[in-house]
Amino acid sequence: MRGFARILAGRRMVALPPTVMASISPAWAEVCDKARPSWDGAPVSALQEAVFLFSTVPALILVMASALVLRFRSQWGGLVVVLLWTGLVTMLTMVDPSGLDELAVTEGCVGSPALFISVVAAICVAIVLYTLPRETRL
């Protein structure tokens, strides 16, 4: 398609005229200014995204709560912490009321949350397995 720029919209390619692309590109740059104000222009890796997500206040609180649950082997506390981790992962990675997360990923200022989700899943599995009741033998 000569004279047209292509952008990825969802899962299919959509061709837009250059005038439309010119009006959209400043909006894309504005997305990264709002999502990650200190972004340096380099694409964000999954490790950098995981570090960013783990450094949020709710994630830090849940890491501390997970440590306490594991220390005291609390089954009910483990249930609460696993449910809170599930809610946090859902809020940070899947809920996007503004619809701008896809644009931020396309621009490169937001990375894949796959590593963050994997580590949180491992934490939750460890909590569940470690807080299982012990069988007492006589």
PDB file of C-alpha atoms in Angstrom:
ATOM      1  CA  MET A   1       0.000   0.000   0.000  1.00  0.00           C
ATOM      2  CA  ARG A   2       1.882   2.936  -1.284  1.00  0.00           C
ATOM      3  CA  GLY A   3       1.589   6.247   0.568  1.00  0.00           C
ATOM      4  CA  PHE A   4      -0.023   4.691   3.587  1.00  0.00           C
ATOM      5  CA  ALA A   5       1.481   3.924   6.967  1.00  0.00           C
ATOM      6  CA  ARG A   6       0.547   0.763   8.789  1.00  0.00           C
ATOM      7  CA  ILE A   7      -0.075   0.375  12.483  1.00  0.00           C
ATOM      8  CA  LEU A   8      -0.946  -2.622  14.516  1.00  0.00           C
ATOM      9  CA  ALA A   9      -4.492  -2.375  15.860  1.00  0.00           C
ATOM     10  CA  GLY A  10      -5.357  -5.357  17.991  1.00  0.00           C
ATOM     11  CA  ARG A  11      -4.464  -8.460  15.998  1.00  0.00           C
ATOM     12  CA  ARG A  12      -4.833  -7.149  12.479  1.00  0.00           C
ATOM     13  CA  MET A  13      -3.010  -4.579  10.400  1.00  0.00           C
ATOM     14  CA  VAL A  14      -4.906  -1.409   9.586  1.00  0.00           C
ATOM     15  CA  ALA A  15      -3.723   1.040   6.950  1.00  0.00           C
ATOM     16  CA  LEU A  16      -4.124   4.720   7.786  1.00  0.00           C
ATOM     17  CA  PRO A  17      -3.318   7.764   5.673  1.00  0.00           C
ATOM     18  CA  PRO A  18      -0.237   9.777   6.687  1.00  0.00           C
ATOM     19  CA  THR A  19      -2.362  12.706   7.886  1.00  0.00           C
ATOM     20  CA  VAL A  20      -4.101  10.473  10.412  1.00  0.00           C
ATOM     21  CA  MET A  21      -0.770   8.993  11.498  1.00  0.00           C
ATOM     22  CA  ALA A  22       0.630  12.484  12.032  1.00  0.00           C
ATOM     23  CA  SER A  23      -2.242  13.327  14.350  1.00  0.00           C
ATOM     24  CA  ILE A  24      -1.926  10.037  16.277  1.00  0.00           C
ATOM     25  CA  SER A  25       1.839  10.042  16.902  1.00  0.00           C
ATOM     26  CA  PRO A  26       1.828  13.009  19.341  1.00  0.00           C
ATOM     27  CA  ALA A  27      -0.838  11.155  21.336  1.00  0.00           C
ATOM     28  CA  TRP A  28       1.439   8.108  21.511  1.00  0.00           C
ATOM     29  CA  ALA A  29       4.305  10.191  22.832  1.00  0.00           C
ATOM     30  CA  GLU A  30       1.947  11.658  25.420  1.00  0.00           C
ATOM     31  CA  VAL A  31       1.075   8.138  26.607  1.00  0.00           C
ATOM     32  CA  CYS A  32       4.673   7.450  27.635  1.00  0.00           C
ATOM     33  CA  ASP A  33       4.946  10.854  29.315  1.00  0.00           C
ATOM     34  CA  LYS A  34       2.026   9.902  31.528  1.00  0.00           C
ATOM     35  CA  ALA A  35       2.769   6.185  32.016  1.00  0.00           C
ATOM     36  CA  ARG A  36       6.513   6.447  32.639  1.00  0.00           C
ATOM     37  CA  PRO A  37       7.672  10.055  33.018  1.00  0.00           C
ATOM     38  CA  SER A  38      11.340   9.067  33.494  1.00  0.00           C
ATOM     39  CA  TRP A  39      11.467   6.804  30.413  1.00  0.00           C
ATOM     40  CA  ASP A  40      14.729   7.266  28.489  1.00  0.00           C
ATOM     41  CA  GLY A  41      13.497   6.065  25.079  1.00  0.00           C
ATOM     42  CA  ALA A  42      14.983   2.543  25.200  1.00  0.00           C
ATOM     43  CA  PRO A  43      12.531  -0.371  25.012  1.00  0.00           C
ATOM     44  CA  VAL A  44      11.628  -1.766  28.437  1.00  0.00           C
ATOM     45  CA  SER A  45      12.482  -5.438  28.986  1.00  0.00           C
ATOM     46  CA  ALA A  46      10.418  -7.946  30.964  1.00  0.00           C
ATOM     47  CA  LEU A  47      12.958  -7.808  33.808  1.00  0.00           C
ATOM     48  CA  GLN A  48      12.753  -4.011  34.009  1.00  0.00           C
ATOM     49  CA  GLU A  49       8.963  -4.198  33.955  1.00  0.00           C
ATOM     50  CA  ALA A  50       8.969  -6.811  36.745  1.00  0.00           C
ATOM     51  CA  VAL A  51      11.264  -4.635  38.872  1.00  0.00           C
ATOM     52  CA  PHE A  52       8.985  -1.652  38.248  1.00  0.00           C
ATOM     53  CA  LEU A  53       5.845  -3.618  39.169  1.00  0.00           C
ATOM     54  CA  PHE A  54       7.439  -5.130  42.292  1.00  0.00           C
ATOM     55  CA  SER A  55       8.492  -1.660  43.432  1.00  0.00           C
ATOM     56  CA  THR A  56       4.909  -0.423  43.679  1.00  0.00           C
ATOM     57  CA  VAL A  57       3.635   0.110  47.210  1.00  0.00           C
ATOM     58  CA  PRO A  58       0.925  -2.616  47.100  1.00  0.00           C
ATOM     59  CA  ALA A  59       3.435  -5.171  45.788  1.00  0.00           C
ATOM     60  CA  LEU A  60       5.938  -4.308  48.523  1.00  0.00           C
ATOM     61  CA  ILE A  61       3.222  -4.655  51.170  1.00  0.00           C
ATOM     62  CA  LEU A  62       2.196  -8.030  49.737  1.00  0.00           C
ATOM     63  CA  VAL A  63       5.807  -9.248  49.690  1.00  0.00           C
ATOM     64  CA  MET A  64       6.041  -8.423  53.396  1.00  0.00           C
ATOM     65  CA  ALA A  65       2.653 -10.055  54.061  1.00  0.00           C
ATOM     66  CA  SER A  66       3.797 -13.162  52.166  1.00  0.00           C
ATOM     67  CA  ALA A  67       6.914 -13.364  54.312  1.00  0.00           C
ATOM     68  CA  LEU A  68       4.810 -13.093  57.480  1.00  0.00           C
ATOM     69  CA  VAL A  69       2.379 -15.762  56.289  1.00  0.00           C
ATOM     70  CA  LEU A  70       5.262 -18.100  55.506  1.00  0.00           C
ATOM     71  CA  ARG A  71       6.931 -17.357  58.837  1.00  0.00           C
ATOM     72  CA  PHE A  72       3.827 -18.141  60.900  1.00  0.00           C
ATOM     73  CA  ARG A  73       2.388 -20.830  58.545  1.00  0.00           C
ATOM     74  CA  SER A  74      -1.037 -19.239  58.638  1.00  0.00           C
ATOM     75  CA  GLN A  75      -3.505 -20.965  56.316  1.00  0.00           C
ATOM     76  CA  TRP A  76      -6.133 -18.225  56.491  1.00  0.00           C
ATOM     77  CA  GLY A  77      -3.502 -15.537  56.132  1.00  0.00           C
ATOM     78  CA  GLY A  78      -2.143 -17.432  53.136  1.00  0.00           C
ATOM     79  CA  LEU A  79      -5.585 -17.492  51.570  1.00  0.00           C
ATOM     80  CA  VAL A  80      -5.973 -13.741  52.047  1.00  0.00           C
ATOM     81  CA  VAL A  81      -2.501 -12.980  50.683  1.00  0.00           C
ATOM     82  CA  VAL A  82      -2.999 -15.210  47.619  1.00  0.00           C
ATOM     83  CA  LEU A  83      -6.325 -13.496  46.892  1.00  0.00           C
ATOM     84  CA  LEU A  84      -4.703 -10.077  47.294  1.00  0.00           C
ATOM     85  CA  TRP A  85      -1.869 -11.077  44.943  1.00  0.00           C
ATOM     86  CA  THR A  86      -4.474 -12.215  42.424  1.00  0.00           C
ATOM     87  CA  GLY A  87      -6.280  -8.894  42.680  1.00  0.00           C
ATOM     88  CA  LEU A  88      -3.046  -6.926  42.318  1.00  0.00           C
ATOM     89  CA  VAL A  89      -1.946  -8.846  39.238  1.00  0.00           C
ATOM     90  CA  THR A  90      -5.369  -8.324  37.720  1.00  0.00           C
ATOM     91  CA  MET A  91      -5.334  -4.598  38.463  1.00  0.00           C
ATOM     92  CA  LEU A  92      -1.789  -3.976  37.241  1.00  0.00           C
ATOM     93  CA  THR A  93      -1.769  -6.092  34.125  1.00  0.00           C
ATOM     94  CA  MET A  94      -5.278  -6.690  32.864  1.00  0.00           C
ATOM     95  CA  VAL A  95      -7.533  -3.821  33.895  1.00  0.00           C
ATOM     96  CA  ASP A  96      -7.074  -0.854  31.579  1.00  0.00           C
ATOM     97  CA  PRO A  97      -9.975   1.588  31.817  1.00  0.00           C
ATOM     98  CA  SER A  98      -8.235   4.195  29.641  1.00  0.00           C
ATOM     99  CA  GLY A  99      -7.230   1.813  26.852  1.00  0.00           C
ATOM    100  CA  LEU A 100      -3.753   3.347  26.683  1.00  0.00           C
ATOM    101  CA  ASP A 101      -1.715   0.337  27.849  1.00  0.00           C
ATOM    102  CA  GLU A 102      -1.569  -1.140  24.352  1.00  0.00           C
ATOM    103  CA  LEU A 103      -0.279   2.164  23.012  1.00  0.00           C
ATOM    104  CA  ALA A 104       2.380   2.315  25.745  1.00  0.00           C
ATOM    105  CA  VAL A 105       3.511  -1.232  24.918  1.00  0.00           C
ATOM    106  CA  THR A 106       3.602  -0.343  21.231  1.00  0.00           C
ATOM    107  CA  GLU A 107       5.659   2.768  21.991  1.00  0.00           C
ATOM    108  CA  GLY A 108       8.068   0.702  24.110  1.00  0.00           C
ATOM    109  CA  CYS A 109       7.827   2.456  27.474  1.00  0.00           C
ATOM    110  CA  VAL A 110       5.959  -0.475  29.076  1.00  0.00           C
ATOM    111  CA  GLY A 111       7.322  -4.002  28.888  1.00  0.00           C
ATOM    112  CA  SER A 112       5.761  -7.421  29.109  1.00  0.00           C
ATOM    113  CA  PRO A 113       4.407  -8.296  32.569  1.00  0.00           C
ATOM    114  CA  ALA A 114       4.999 -12.023  31.972  1.00  0.00           C
ATOM    115  CA  LEU A 115       7.955 -12.293  34.360  1.00  0.00           C
ATOM    116  CA  PHE A 116       6.069 -10.425  37.096  1.00  0.00           C
ATOM    117  CA  ILE A 117       3.065 -12.731  36.698  1.00  0.00           C
ATOM    118  CA  SER A 118       5.323 -15.818  36.782  1.00  0.00           C
ATOM    119  CA  VAL A 119       7.077 -14.745  39.987  1.00  0.00           C
ATOM    120  CA  VAL A 120       3.776 -13.869  41.668  1.00  0.00           C
ATOM    121  CA  ALA A 121       2.367 -17.260  40.643  1.00  0.00           C
ATOM    122  CA  ALA A 122       5.426 -18.976  42.142  1.00  0.00           C
ATOM    123  CA  ILE A 123       4.993 -16.992  45.371  1.00  0.00           C
ATOM    124  CA  CYS A 124       1.328 -18.003  45.570  1.00  0.00           C
ATOM    125  CA  VAL A 125       2.093 -21.685  44.916  1.00  0.00           C
ATOM    126  CA  ALA A 126       4.794 -21.587  47.612  1.00  0.00           C
ATOM    127  CA  ILE A 127       2.352 -20.035  50.085  1.00  0.00           C
ATOM    128  CA  VAL A 128      -0.300 -22.651  49.374  1.00  0.00           C
ATOM    129  CA  LEU A 129       2.115 -25.587  49.583  1.00  0.00           C
ATOM    130  CA  TYR A 130       3.951 -24.339  52.666  1.00  0.00           C
ATOM    131  CA  THR A 131       0.811 -23.575  54.657  1.00  0.00           C
ATOM    132  CA  LEU A 132      -0.811 -26.947  54.009  1.00  0.00           C
ATOM    133  CA  PRO A 133      -1.755 -28.633  57.270  1.00  0.00           C
ATOM    134  CA  ARG A 134       0.738 -31.133  58.598  1.00  0.00           C
ATOM    135  CA  GLU A 135      -0.514 -34.588  59.299  1.00  0.00           C
ATOM    136  CA  THR A 136       0.152 -35.556  62.866  1.00  0.00           C
ATOM    137  CA  ARG A 137       1.108 -39.158  63.453  1.00  0.00           C
ATOM    138  CA  LEU A 138       0.697 -40.865  66.784  1.00  0.00           C
TER     139      LEU A 138
END
